[in-house]
């Protein structure tokens, strides 16, 4: 691209991003300020956001490449946009126009340093699939005669990605210079988006991901991962085994092939839950164009084939422990435990108010705690997630990319599985995996019990140390090691202790001050313990505070 073309593109990208991000920020700021005034009924103006995002989508399709990818990335961020606004961006995947075939030929010959005819005996001029960063053409290898899929990056992609990322960074810099962005972590958003893009445009990384998936499912005949042709792996072109099959959402074709749609739903969802809960490594772009159904040995035994491994997510052991802590915190109704786990996972940013977040989570738990399995089955998980985000809208609460990918994958799976088989029970399939992941099956019960006991012991230590701490405070107070100043009280005298400390004593009131501190400590401990749902010790402390208050009133 010449310098004039670069300037024009950068100007259009900056104008598009500045307006879009500003409106998103403005709506959030309006809601936050209203909530600071005590008005919790106000919500972001969804119609305004939709209008802006429709304009963004139209311009993004014209600009291509990174703007389309940015729209797709924003469509996973329920912390930034309400659900109706997110829906505007979800169709971007199906609206990407392909590049010319001349570019395909030039890219192949540039990467392999050979004429296309030496590499492929046939290659189709029409692309089989087009995405934001690349497109796929069906071909036949000249060397072996095997039918393959050739994936080619879009032209000038490195230059375009660098330019558009610089434009995005500039827009974020401008916004953060002139407005308070405590409640939207735009810099974090940029870092996650940049990392995701650079991982996806490196086809060597995608080949590594594909090999890992093939190893993961090597013993599962119901799942098929296409073979990567090692000698054709480059950063810009990738050759993969061609998969003949039916798209996951082509219900008419599945019925025509007499494939059991309920089994398709079961196997697809099972494969994803295995990735989430057991492998800790998952396919993060599960739109129907990336999942095909192949005929198996019978209509009741379809084979699910996964394609496109550019976007993947991972769940580490530390993340698994924190997710378990969230679940245990919900069971124990311990909002403090949940907030700590969310903070470790990166959901809560700097400047957050832990007390306000704990209150919001407590309200959320009161709404859903104790729901039966039948009631949970009827709940809309998207609405639940949106309720949670709405409660935390005035806090620096954001969804890390890995969990945004997970949420989008689950949302897509729920929609597709329901379309495949209206009677499909998503929760029933998820429950065994979730029980194992959370340590509720026989194999993991001991580990989970240890975690619960650890939490109880930690709370017990706080309770056991509370009287001793109060006693130490009273001892130091009576011995003159703590200086107490009370204004406008008569009959005071000053003395110097043996250790040189100076204390002010109120005649005849030393014992009352001790009782006062006992009252405050017991009251504070009681309130804290009841808030974390340790009712028995909490009421004990409150009772002790009441007795102390009575002792103070009637003491002569």
Coordinates of N, CA and C in Angstrom, one line a residue, residues 229-425:
X229 N -0.6 -31.5 6.6 CA 0.5 -31.9 5.8 C 1.7 -31.1 6.1
X230 N 2.6 -31.8 6.8 CA 3.8 -31.2 7.5 C 4.7 -30.4 6.5
X231 N 4.9 -31.0 5.3 CA 5.8 -30.4 4.3 C 5.3 -29.1 3.7
X232 N 4.0 -28.8 3.9 CA 3.3 -27.7 3.3 C 3.0 -26.6 4.4
X233 N 3.6 -26.7 5.6 CA 3.3 -25.7 6.6 C 4.2 -24.5 6.4
X234 N 3.6 -23.3 6.3 CA 4.3 -22.0 6.3 C 3.5 -21.1 7.1
X235 N 4.0 -19.9 7.3 CA 3.3 -18.9 8.2 C 2.1 -18.4 7.5
X236 N 2.1 -18.4 6.1 CA 1.0 -17.7 5.4 C 0.1 -18.7 4.6
X237 N 0.6 -19.9 4.4 CA -0.2 -20.9 3.7 C -0.2 -22.2 4.5
X238 N -1.3 -22.9 4.5 CA -1.4 -24.2 5.2 C -2.2 -25.2 4.4
X239 N -1.8 -26.4 4.3 CA -2.5 -27.4 3.6 C -3.0 -28.5 4.6
X240 N -4.3 -28.7 4.5 CA -5.0 -29.6 5.5 C -5.8 -30.6 4.7
X241 N -6.0 -31.7 5.3 CA -6.9 -32.8 4.7 C -8.3 -32.2 4.5
X242 N -8.8 -32.4 3.3 CA -10.2 -32.0 2.9 C -11.2 -32.8 3.6
X243 N -12.2 -32.2 4.2 CA -13.3 -32.9 4.9 C -14.6 -32.8 4.1
X244 N -15.1 -33.9 3.7 CA -16.5 -34.0 3.1 C -17.5 -34.2 4.2
X245 N -18.4 -33.4 4.3 CA -19.4 -33.6 5.3 C -20.5 -32.5 5.2
X246 N -21.4 -32.5 6.2 CA -22.5 -31.6 6.3 C -22.3 -30.6 7.4
X247 N -22.5 -29.3 7.1 CA -22.4 -28.3 8.2 C -23.3 -28.6 9.3
X248 N -22.9 -28.3 10.5 CA -23.6 -28.6 11.7 C -25.0 -28.1 11.7
X249 N -25.2 -26.9 11.1 CA -26.6 -26.3 11.2 C -27.4 -26.5 9.9
X250 N -26.9 -27.4 9.0 CA -27.7 -27.7 7.8 C -28.6 -28.8 8.1
X251 N -29.7 -28.5 8.7 CA -30.6 -29.5 9.2 C -31.3 -30.3 8.1
X252 N -31.6 -29.7 7.0 CA -32.2 -30.4 5.9 C -31.3 -31.4 5.3
X253 N -30.0 -31.1 5.2 CA -29.1 -32.0 4.6 C -28.8 -33.2 5.6
X254 N -28.8 -32.9 6.9 CA -28.7 -34.0 7.9 C -29.9 -35.0 7.8
X255 N -31.1 -34.4 7.7 CA -32.3 -35.2 7.5 C -32.3 -36.0 6.2
X256 N -31.8 -35.4 5.1 CA -31.7 -36.1 3.9 C -30.7 -37.3 3.9
X257 N -29.7 -37.1 4.7 CA -28.7 -38.2 4.9 C -29.1 -39.2 5.9
X258 N -30.3 -39.0 6.5 CA -30.8 -39.8 7.6 C -29.8 -40.0 8.8
X259 N -29.2 -38.8 9.1 CA -28.3 -38.8 10.3 C -29.1 -38.4 11.5
X260 N -28.9 -39.1 12.6 CA -29.6 -38.8 13.9 C -29.2 -37.5 14.4
X261 N -30.0 -36.5 14.4 CA -29.6 -35.1 14.9 C -29.4 -35.1 16.4
X262 N -30.1 -35.9 17.1 CA -29.9 -35.9 18.6 C -28.5 -36.4 18.9
X263 N -28.1 -37.5 18.2 CA -26.7 -38.0 18.4 C -25.7 -37.0 18.0
X264 N -26.0 -36.2 16.9 CA -25.0 -35.1 16.5 C -24.9 -34.1 17.7
X265 N -26.0 -33.7 18.2 CA -25.9 -32.8 19.4 C -25.2 -33.4 20.5
X266 N -25.5 -34.6 20.9 CA -24.8 -35.3 22.0 C -23.3 -35.3 21.8
X267 N -22.9 -35.7 20.7 CA -21.4 -35.9 20.5 C -20.7 -34.6 20.4
X268 N -21.3 -33.6 19.8 CA -20.7 -32.3 19.7 C -20.5 -31.7 21.1
X269 N -21.6 -31.7 21.8 CA -21.5 -31.1 23.2 C -20.6 -31.9 24.1
X270 N -20.6 -33.2 24.0 CA -19.7 -34.0 24.8 C -18.3 -33.7 24.5
X271 N -18.0 -33.5 23.2 CA -16.6 -33.2 22.8 C -16.1 -31.9 23.4
X272 N -17.0 -30.9 23.4 CA -16.7 -29.6 23.9 C -16.5 -29.6 25.5
X273 N -17.4 -30.4 26.1 CA -17.2 -30.5 27.6 C -16.0 -31.2 28.0
X274 N -15.6 -32.2 27.1 CA -14.3 -32.9 27.4 C -13.1 -31.9 27.3
X275 N -13.2 -31.0 26.2 CA -12.2 -30.0 26.1 C -12.1 -29.0 27.2
X276 N -13.3 -28.5 27.7 CA -13.4 -27.6 28.8 C -12.9 -28.1 30.1
X277 N -13.5 -29.3 30.5 CA -13.4 -29.7 31.8 C -12.2 -30.7 32.1
X278 N -11.8 -31.5 31.0 CA -10.8 -32.5 31.2 C -9.5 -32.1 30.6
X279 N -9.5 -31.7 29.3 CA -8.3 -31.4 28.6 C -7.8 -30.0 28.9
X280 N -8.7 -29.1 29.2 CA -8.2 -27.7 29.5 C -7.7 -27.0 28.3
X281 N -8.1 -27.4 27.1 CA -7.7 -26.8 25.9 C -8.8 -27.0 24.9
X282 N -9.3 -25.9 24.4 CA -10.6 -26.0 23.6 C -10.6 -25.2 22.3
X283 N -11.4 -25.6 21.4 CA -11.6 -25.0 20.1 C -12.5 -23.7 20.4
X284 N -11.9 -22.5 20.1 CA -12.6 -21.3 20.6 C -13.4 -20.6 19.5
X285 N -13.6 -21.3 18.4 CA -14.4 -20.7 17.3 C -15.4 -21.7 16.7
X286 N -16.4 -22.1 17.5 CA -17.3 -23.2 17.1 C -18.5 -22.8 16.3
X287 N -18.3 -21.8 15.4 CA -19.5 -21.5 14.5 C -19.7 -22.7 13.6
X288 N -20.9 -22.9 13.0 CA -21.2 -24.1 12.3 C -20.3 -24.3 11.1
X289 N -19.7 -23.3 10.5 CA -18.8 -23.5 9.4 C -17.5 -24.2 9.8
X290 N -17.2 -24.3 11.1 CA -16.0 -25.0 11.5 C -16.3 -26.4 12.1
X291 N -17.5 -26.8 12.0 CA -17.9 -28.2 12.5 C -18.7 -28.9 11.5
X292 N -18.2 -30.0 11.0 CA -18.9 -30.8 10.0 C -19.3 -32.1 10.6
X293 N -20.4 -32.7 10.0 CA -20.9 -34.0 10.4 C -20.6 -35.0 9.2
X294 N -19.9 -36.1 9.5 CA -19.6 -37.1 8.6 C -20.5 -38.3 8.9
X295 N -20.9 -39.0 7.9 CA -21.7 -40.3 8.1 C -20.8 -41.3 8.7
X296 N -21.4 -42.0 9.7 CA -20.6 -43.1 10.4 C -21.1 -44.4 10.0
X297 N -20.9 -45.4 10.8 CA -21.2 -46.8 10.5 C -22.7 -47.0 10.4
X298 N -23.5 -46.1 11.0 CA -24.9 -46.1 11.0 C -25.5 -44.7 11.2
X299 N -26.8 -44.5 10.9 CA -27.3 -43.1 11.1 C -27.2 -42.7 12.6
X300 N -27.2 -43.7 13.5 CA -27.1 -43.4 14.9 C -25.7 -43.2 15.4
X301 N -24.7 -43.3 14.5 CA -23.3 -43.1 14.9 C -22.6 -42.1 14.0
X302 N -23.0 -40.9 14.0 CA -22.3 -39.9 13.1 C -21.0 -39.5 13.7
X303 N -20.1 -39.0 12.9 CA -18.8 -38.6 13.3 C -18.7 -37.0 13.1
X304 N -18.2 -36.4 14.2 CA -18.1 -34.9 14.2 C -16.7 -34.5 13.9
X305 N -16.5 -33.7 12.8 CA -15.2 -33.2 12.4 C -15.0 -31.8 12.7
X306 N -13.9 -31.4 13.4 CA -13.6 -30.0 13.7 C -12.6 -29.5 12.7
X307 N -12.8 -28.2 12.3 CA -11.9 -27.5 11.4 C -11.5 -26.2 12.0
X308 N -10.4 -25.6 11.4 CA -9.9 -24.3 11.8 C -9.5 -24.2 13.2
X309 N -8.2 -24.3 13.5 CA -7.7 -24.3 14.8 C -6.9 -23.0 15.1
X310 N -7.2 -21.9 14.5 CA -6.5 -20.7 14.7 C -6.8 -20.1 16.0
X311 N -8.1 -20.2 16.5 CA -8.5 -19.6 17.7 C -8.7 -20.7 18.7
X312 N -7.9 -20.8 19.8 CA -8.0 -21.8 20.8 C -8.0 -21.1 22.2
X313 N -8.5 -21.8 23.2 CA -8.4 -21.3 24.5 C -7.9 -22.4 25.4
X314 N -7.4 -22.0 26.6 CA -6.8 -22.9 27.5 C -7.3 -22.6 28.9
X315 N -7.4 -23.6 29.8 CA -7.8 -23.5 31.2 C -6.7 -24.1 32.0
X316 N -5.9 -23.3 32.7 CA -4.8 -23.9 33.5 C -5.3 -24.5 34.8
X317 N -4.3 -25.1 35.5 CA -4.7 -25.7 36.8 C -5.1 -24.6 37.8
X318 N -4.3 -23.5 37.7 CA -4.7 -22.4 38.6 C -6.1 -21.9 38.4
X319 N -6.4 -21.8 37.1 CA -7.8 -21.3 36.7 C -8.8 -22.3 37.2
X320 N -8.5 -23.6 37.0 CA -9.5 -24.6 37.5 C -9.7 -24.5 39.0
X321 N -8.7 -24.3 39.8 CA -8.8 -24.1 41.2 C -9.7 -22.9 41.5
X322 N -9.5 -21.8 40.8 CA -10.3 -20.6 41.1 C -11.7 -20.8 40.7
X323 N -12.0 -21.5 39.6 CA -13.4 -21.8 39.2 C -14.0 -22.7 40.2
X324 N -13.3 -23.7 40.7 CA -13.9 -24.5 41.8 C -14.2 -23.6 43.0
X325 N -13.3 -22.7 43.3 CA -13.6 -21.8 44.5 C -14.9 -21.0 44.3
X326 N -15.1 -20.6 43.1 CA -16.4 -19.9 42.8 C -17.6 -20.8 43.1
X327 N -17.5 -22.0 42.6 CA -18.6 -23.0 42.8 C -18.8 -23.2 44.3
X328 N -17.7 -23.5 45.1 CA -17.7 -23.7 46.5 C -18.2 -22.5 47.2
X329 N -17.8 -21.3 46.8 CA -18.3 -20.1 47.4 C -19.8 -20.0 47.2
X330 N -20.3 -20.4 46.1 CA -21.8 -20.3 45.8 C -22.5 -21.3 46.7
X331 N -21.9 -22.5 46.9 CA -22.5 -23.5 47.7 C -22.6 -23.0 49.2
X332 N -21.4 -22.4 49.6 CA -21.3 -22.0 51.0 C -21.9 -20.6 51.2
X333 N -22.4 -20.0 50.1 CA -22.9 -18.6 50.1 C -21.9 -17.6 50.7
X334 N -20.7 -17.8 50.2 CA -19.5 -17.0 50.7 C -19.1 -16.0 49.6
X335 N -19.7 -14.8 49.6 CA -19.4 -13.8 48.5 C -17.9 -13.4 48.5
X336 N -17.3 -13.4 49.7 CA -15.9 -13.0 49.8 C -15.0 -14.0 49.1
X337 N -15.3 -15.2 49.2 CA -14.6 -16.3 48.6 C -14.7 -16.2 47.0
X338 N -15.9 -15.9 46.6 CA -16.2 -15.7 45.1 C -15.4 -14.5 44.6
X339 N -15.4 -13.4 45.3 CA -14.7 -12.2 44.8 C -13.2 -12.4 44.7
X340 N -12.6 -13.1 45.7 CA -11.2 -13.4 45.7 C -10.9 -14.3 44.4
X341 N -11.7 -15.3 44.1 CA -11.5 -16.2 43.0 C -11.6 -15.4 41.7
X342 N -12.7 -14.5 41.6 CA -12.8 -13.7 40.4 C -11.7 -12.8 40.2
X343 N -11.1 -12.3 41.3 CA -10.0 -11.4 41.2 C -8.8 -12.1 40.6
X344 N -8.5 -13.3 41.1 CA -7.4 -14.2 40.6 C -7.6 -14.5 39.2
X345 N -8.8 -14.7 38.7 CA -9.0 -15.0 37.3 C -8.9 -13.8 36.4
X346 N -8.9 -12.6 36.9 CA -8.7 -11.4 36.1 C -10.0 -10.7 35.8
X347 N -11.1 -11.1 36.4 CA -12.4 -10.5 36.1 C -12.6 -9.1 36.8
X348 N -11.8 -8.9 37.9 CA -12.0 -7.6 38.6 C -10.7 -6.8 38.5
X349 N -10.8 -5.6 38.0 CA -9.7 -4.8 37.8 C -9.3 -3.9 39.0
X350 N -8.3 -3.1 38.8 CA -7.8 -2.2 39.8 C -8.9 -1.1 40.1
X351 N -8.9 -0.6 41.3 CA -9.9 0.4 41.7 C -11.3 -0.1 42.0
X352 N -11.4 -1.5 42.1 CA -12.7 -2.0 42.4 C -13.1 -1.8 43.9
X353 N -14.3 -1.8 44.2 CA -14.8 -1.7 45.5 C -15.2 -3.1 46.0
X354 N -14.4 -3.9 46.7 CA -14.7 -5.2 47.1 C -16.1 -5.4 47.8
X355 N -16.3 -4.4 48.7 CA -17.6 -4.5 49.5 C -18.8 -4.4 48.5
X356 N -18.8 -3.4 47.6 CA -19.9 -3.3 46.6 C -20.0 -4.5 45.8
X357 N -18.9 -5.1 45.4 CA -19.0 -6.3 44.5 C -19.5 -7.5 45.3
X358 N -19.1 -7.6 46.6 CA -19.6 -8.7 47.4 C -21.1 -8.5 47.6
X359 N -21.6 -7.3 47.8 CA -23.0 -7.1 48.0 C -23.8 -7.5 46.7
X360 N -23.2 -7.1 45.5 CA -23.9 -7.5 44.3 C -23.9 -9.0 44.1
X361 N -22.8 -9.7 44.4 CA -22.8 -11.1 44.3 C -23.8 -11.8 45.3
X362 N -23.9 -11.2 46.5 CA -24.8 -11.7 47.5 C -26.2 -11.7 46.9
X363 N -26.6 -10.5 46.3 CA -27.9 -10.4 45.7 C -28.1 -11.4 44.6
X364 N -27.1 -11.6 43.8 CA -27.2 -12.6 42.7 C -27.4 -14.0 43.3
X365 N -26.7 -14.3 44.4 CA -26.8 -15.7 44.9 C -28.2 -15.9 45.5
X366 N -28.7 -14.8 46.2 CA -30.0 -15.0 46.8 C -31.1 -15.3 45.7
X367 N -30.8 -14.8 44.5 CA -31.8 -15.0 43.4 C -31.8 -16.4 42.9
X368 N -30.6 -17.0 42.8 CA -30.5 -18.3 42.2 C -30.1 -19.5 43.2
X369 N -29.7 -19.1 44.4 CA -29.3 -20.2 45.3 C -30.6 -21.0 45.7
X370 N -30.4 -22.3 45.7 CA -31.4 -23.3 46.1 C -32.3 -23.7 44.9
X371 N -32.0 -23.2 43.7 CA -32.8 -23.6 42.6 C -32.7 -25.1 42.3
X372 N -33.7 -25.8 42.0 CA -33.7 -27.2 41.7 C -33.1 -27.4 40.3
X373 N -32.7 -28.7 40.0 CA -32.2 -29.0 38.7 C -33.2 -28.7 37.6
X374 N -34.4 -29.0 37.9 CA -35.5 -28.7 36.9 C -35.6 -27.2 36.6
X375 N -35.5 -26.4 37.7 CA -35.5 -25.0 37.5 C -34.3 -24.5 36.7
X376 N -33.1 -25.0 37.0 CA -31.9 -24.6 36.4 C -32.0 -24.9 34.9
X377 N -32.6 -26.0 34.5 CA -32.7 -26.5 33.1 C -33.5 -25.4 32.3
X378 N -34.5 -24.8 33.0 CA -35.3 -23.8 32.3 C -34.7 -22.4 32.2
X379 N -33.6 -22.2 32.9 CA -33.0 -20.9 32.9 C -32.2 -20.6 31.6
X380 N -32.2 -19.4 31.2 CA -31.4 -18.9 30.1 C -30.0 -18.5 30.6
X381 N -29.0 -19.3 30.3 CA -27.6 -19.0 30.8 C -27.1 -17.6 30.3
X382 N -27.5 -17.2 29.1 CA -27.1 -15.9 28.6 C -27.8 -14.8 29.5
X383 N -29.0 -15.0 29.9 CA -29.7 -14.0 30.7 C -29.1 -13.9 32.1
X384 N -28.7 -15.1 32.6 CA -28.0 -15.2 33.9 C -26.7 -14.4 33.9
X385 N -25.9 -14.6 32.9 CA -24.6 -13.9 32.7 C -24.9 -12.4 32.6
X386 N -25.9 -12.0 31.8 CA -26.2 -10.6 31.7 C -26.6 -10.0 33.0
X387 N -27.4 -10.7 33.8 CA -27.8 -10.2 35.1 C -26.6 -10.0 36.0
X388 N -25.6 -10.9 35.9 CA -24.4 -10.7 36.7 C -23.6 -9.5 36.2
X389 N -23.5 -9.3 34.9 CA -22.8 -8.1 34.4 C -23.5 -6.9 34.8
X390 N -24.9 -6.8 34.7 CA -25.6 -5.6 35.1 C -25.4 -5.2 36.5
X391 N -25.3 -6.2 37.4 CA -25.1 -5.9 38.8 C -23.8 -5.3 39.0
X392 N -22.8 -5.7 38.2 CA -21.4 -5.2 38.4 C -21.0 -4.1 37.4
X393 N -22.1 -3.5 36.7 CA -21.8 -2.5 35.6 C -21.0 -1.3 36.1
X394 N -21.2 -0.9 37.4 CA -20.5 0.3 37.9 C -19.2 -0.1 38.5
X395 N -18.7 -1.3 38.3 CA -17.4 -1.7 38.8 C -16.4 -2.0 37.7
X396 N -15.1 -2.0 37.9 CA -14.2 -2.4 36.8 C -14.2 -3.9 36.6
X397 N -15.3 -4.4 36.1 CA -15.5 -5.8 36.0 C -15.4 -6.1 34.5
X398 N -14.5 -7.0 34.1 CA -14.4 -7.3 32.6 C -14.2 -8.8 32.5
X399 N -14.5 -9.3 31.3 CA -14.4 -10.7 31.0 C -13.1 -11.0 30.3
X400 N -12.1 -11.7 30.9 CA -10.9 -12.0 30.2 C -11.2 -12.8 28.9
X401 N -10.2 -12.7 27.9 CA -10.5 -13.3 26.6 C -10.8 -14.8 26.7
X402 N -10.1 -15.5 27.5 CA -10.3 -17.0 27.5 C -11.7 -17.3 27.9
X403 N -12.3 -16.5 28.9 CA -13.6 -16.8 29.4 C -14.6 -16.2 28.4
X404 N -14.3 -15.1 27.7 CA -15.2 -14.6 26.6 C -15.3 -15.7 25.6
X405 N -14.2 -16.3 25.2 CA -14.3 -17.4 24.2 C -15.1 -18.6 24.7
X406 N -14.9 -18.9 26.0 CA -15.7 -20.0 26.5 C -17.2 -19.7 26.5
X407 N -17.5 -18.5 26.9 CA -18.9 -18.1 26.9 C -19.5 -18.1 25.6
X408 N -18.8 -17.6 24.6 CA -19.3 -17.6 23.2 C -19.5 -19.1 22.7
X409 N -18.5 -19.9 23.0 CA -18.6 -21.3 22.6 C -19.8 -22.0 23.2
X410 N -20.0 -21.8 24.5 CA -21.2 -22.4 25.2 C -22.5 -21.8 24.6
X411 N -22.5 -20.5 24.4 CA -23.7 -19.9 23.8 C -24.0 -20.5 22.4
X412 N -23.0 -20.6 21.6 CA -23.2 -21.2 20.3 C -23.6 -22.7 20.3
X413 N -23.1 -23.4 21.2 CA -23.4 -24.8 21.4 C -24.9 -25.0 21.8
X414 N -25.3 -24.1 22.8 CA -26.7 -24.2 23.2 C -27.6 -23.9 22.1
X415 N -27.3 -22.9 21.2 CA -28.2 -22.6 20.1 C -28.2 -23.7 19.1
X416 N -27.0 -24.2 18.7 CA -27.0 -25.3 17.7 C -27.6 -26.6 18.2
X417 N -27.3 -27.0 19.4 CA -27.9 -28.2 19.9 C -29.4 -28.2 20.0
X418 N -29.9 -27.0 20.4 CA -31.4 -26.9 20.5 C -32.0 -26.9 19.1
X419 N -31.3 -26.3 18.1 CA -31.7 -26.4 16.7 C -31.7 -27.8 16.1
X420 N -30.6 -28.6 16.5 CA -30.5 -29.9 16.1 C -31.6 -30.8 16.6
X421 N -31.8 -30.7 17.9 CA -32.8 -31.5 18.6 C -33.5 -30.7 19.7
X422 N -34.7 -30.2 19.5 CA -35.4 -29.3 20.5 C -35.5 -29.9 21.8
X423 N -35.5 -31.3 22.0 CA -35.6 -31.9 23.3 C -34.3 -32.2 23.9
X424 N -33.2 -31.7 23.3 CA -31.9 -32.0 23.8 C -31.7 -31.3 25.2
X425 N -31.2 -32.1 26.1 CA -31.0 -31.6 27.5 C -29.5 -31.2 27.7

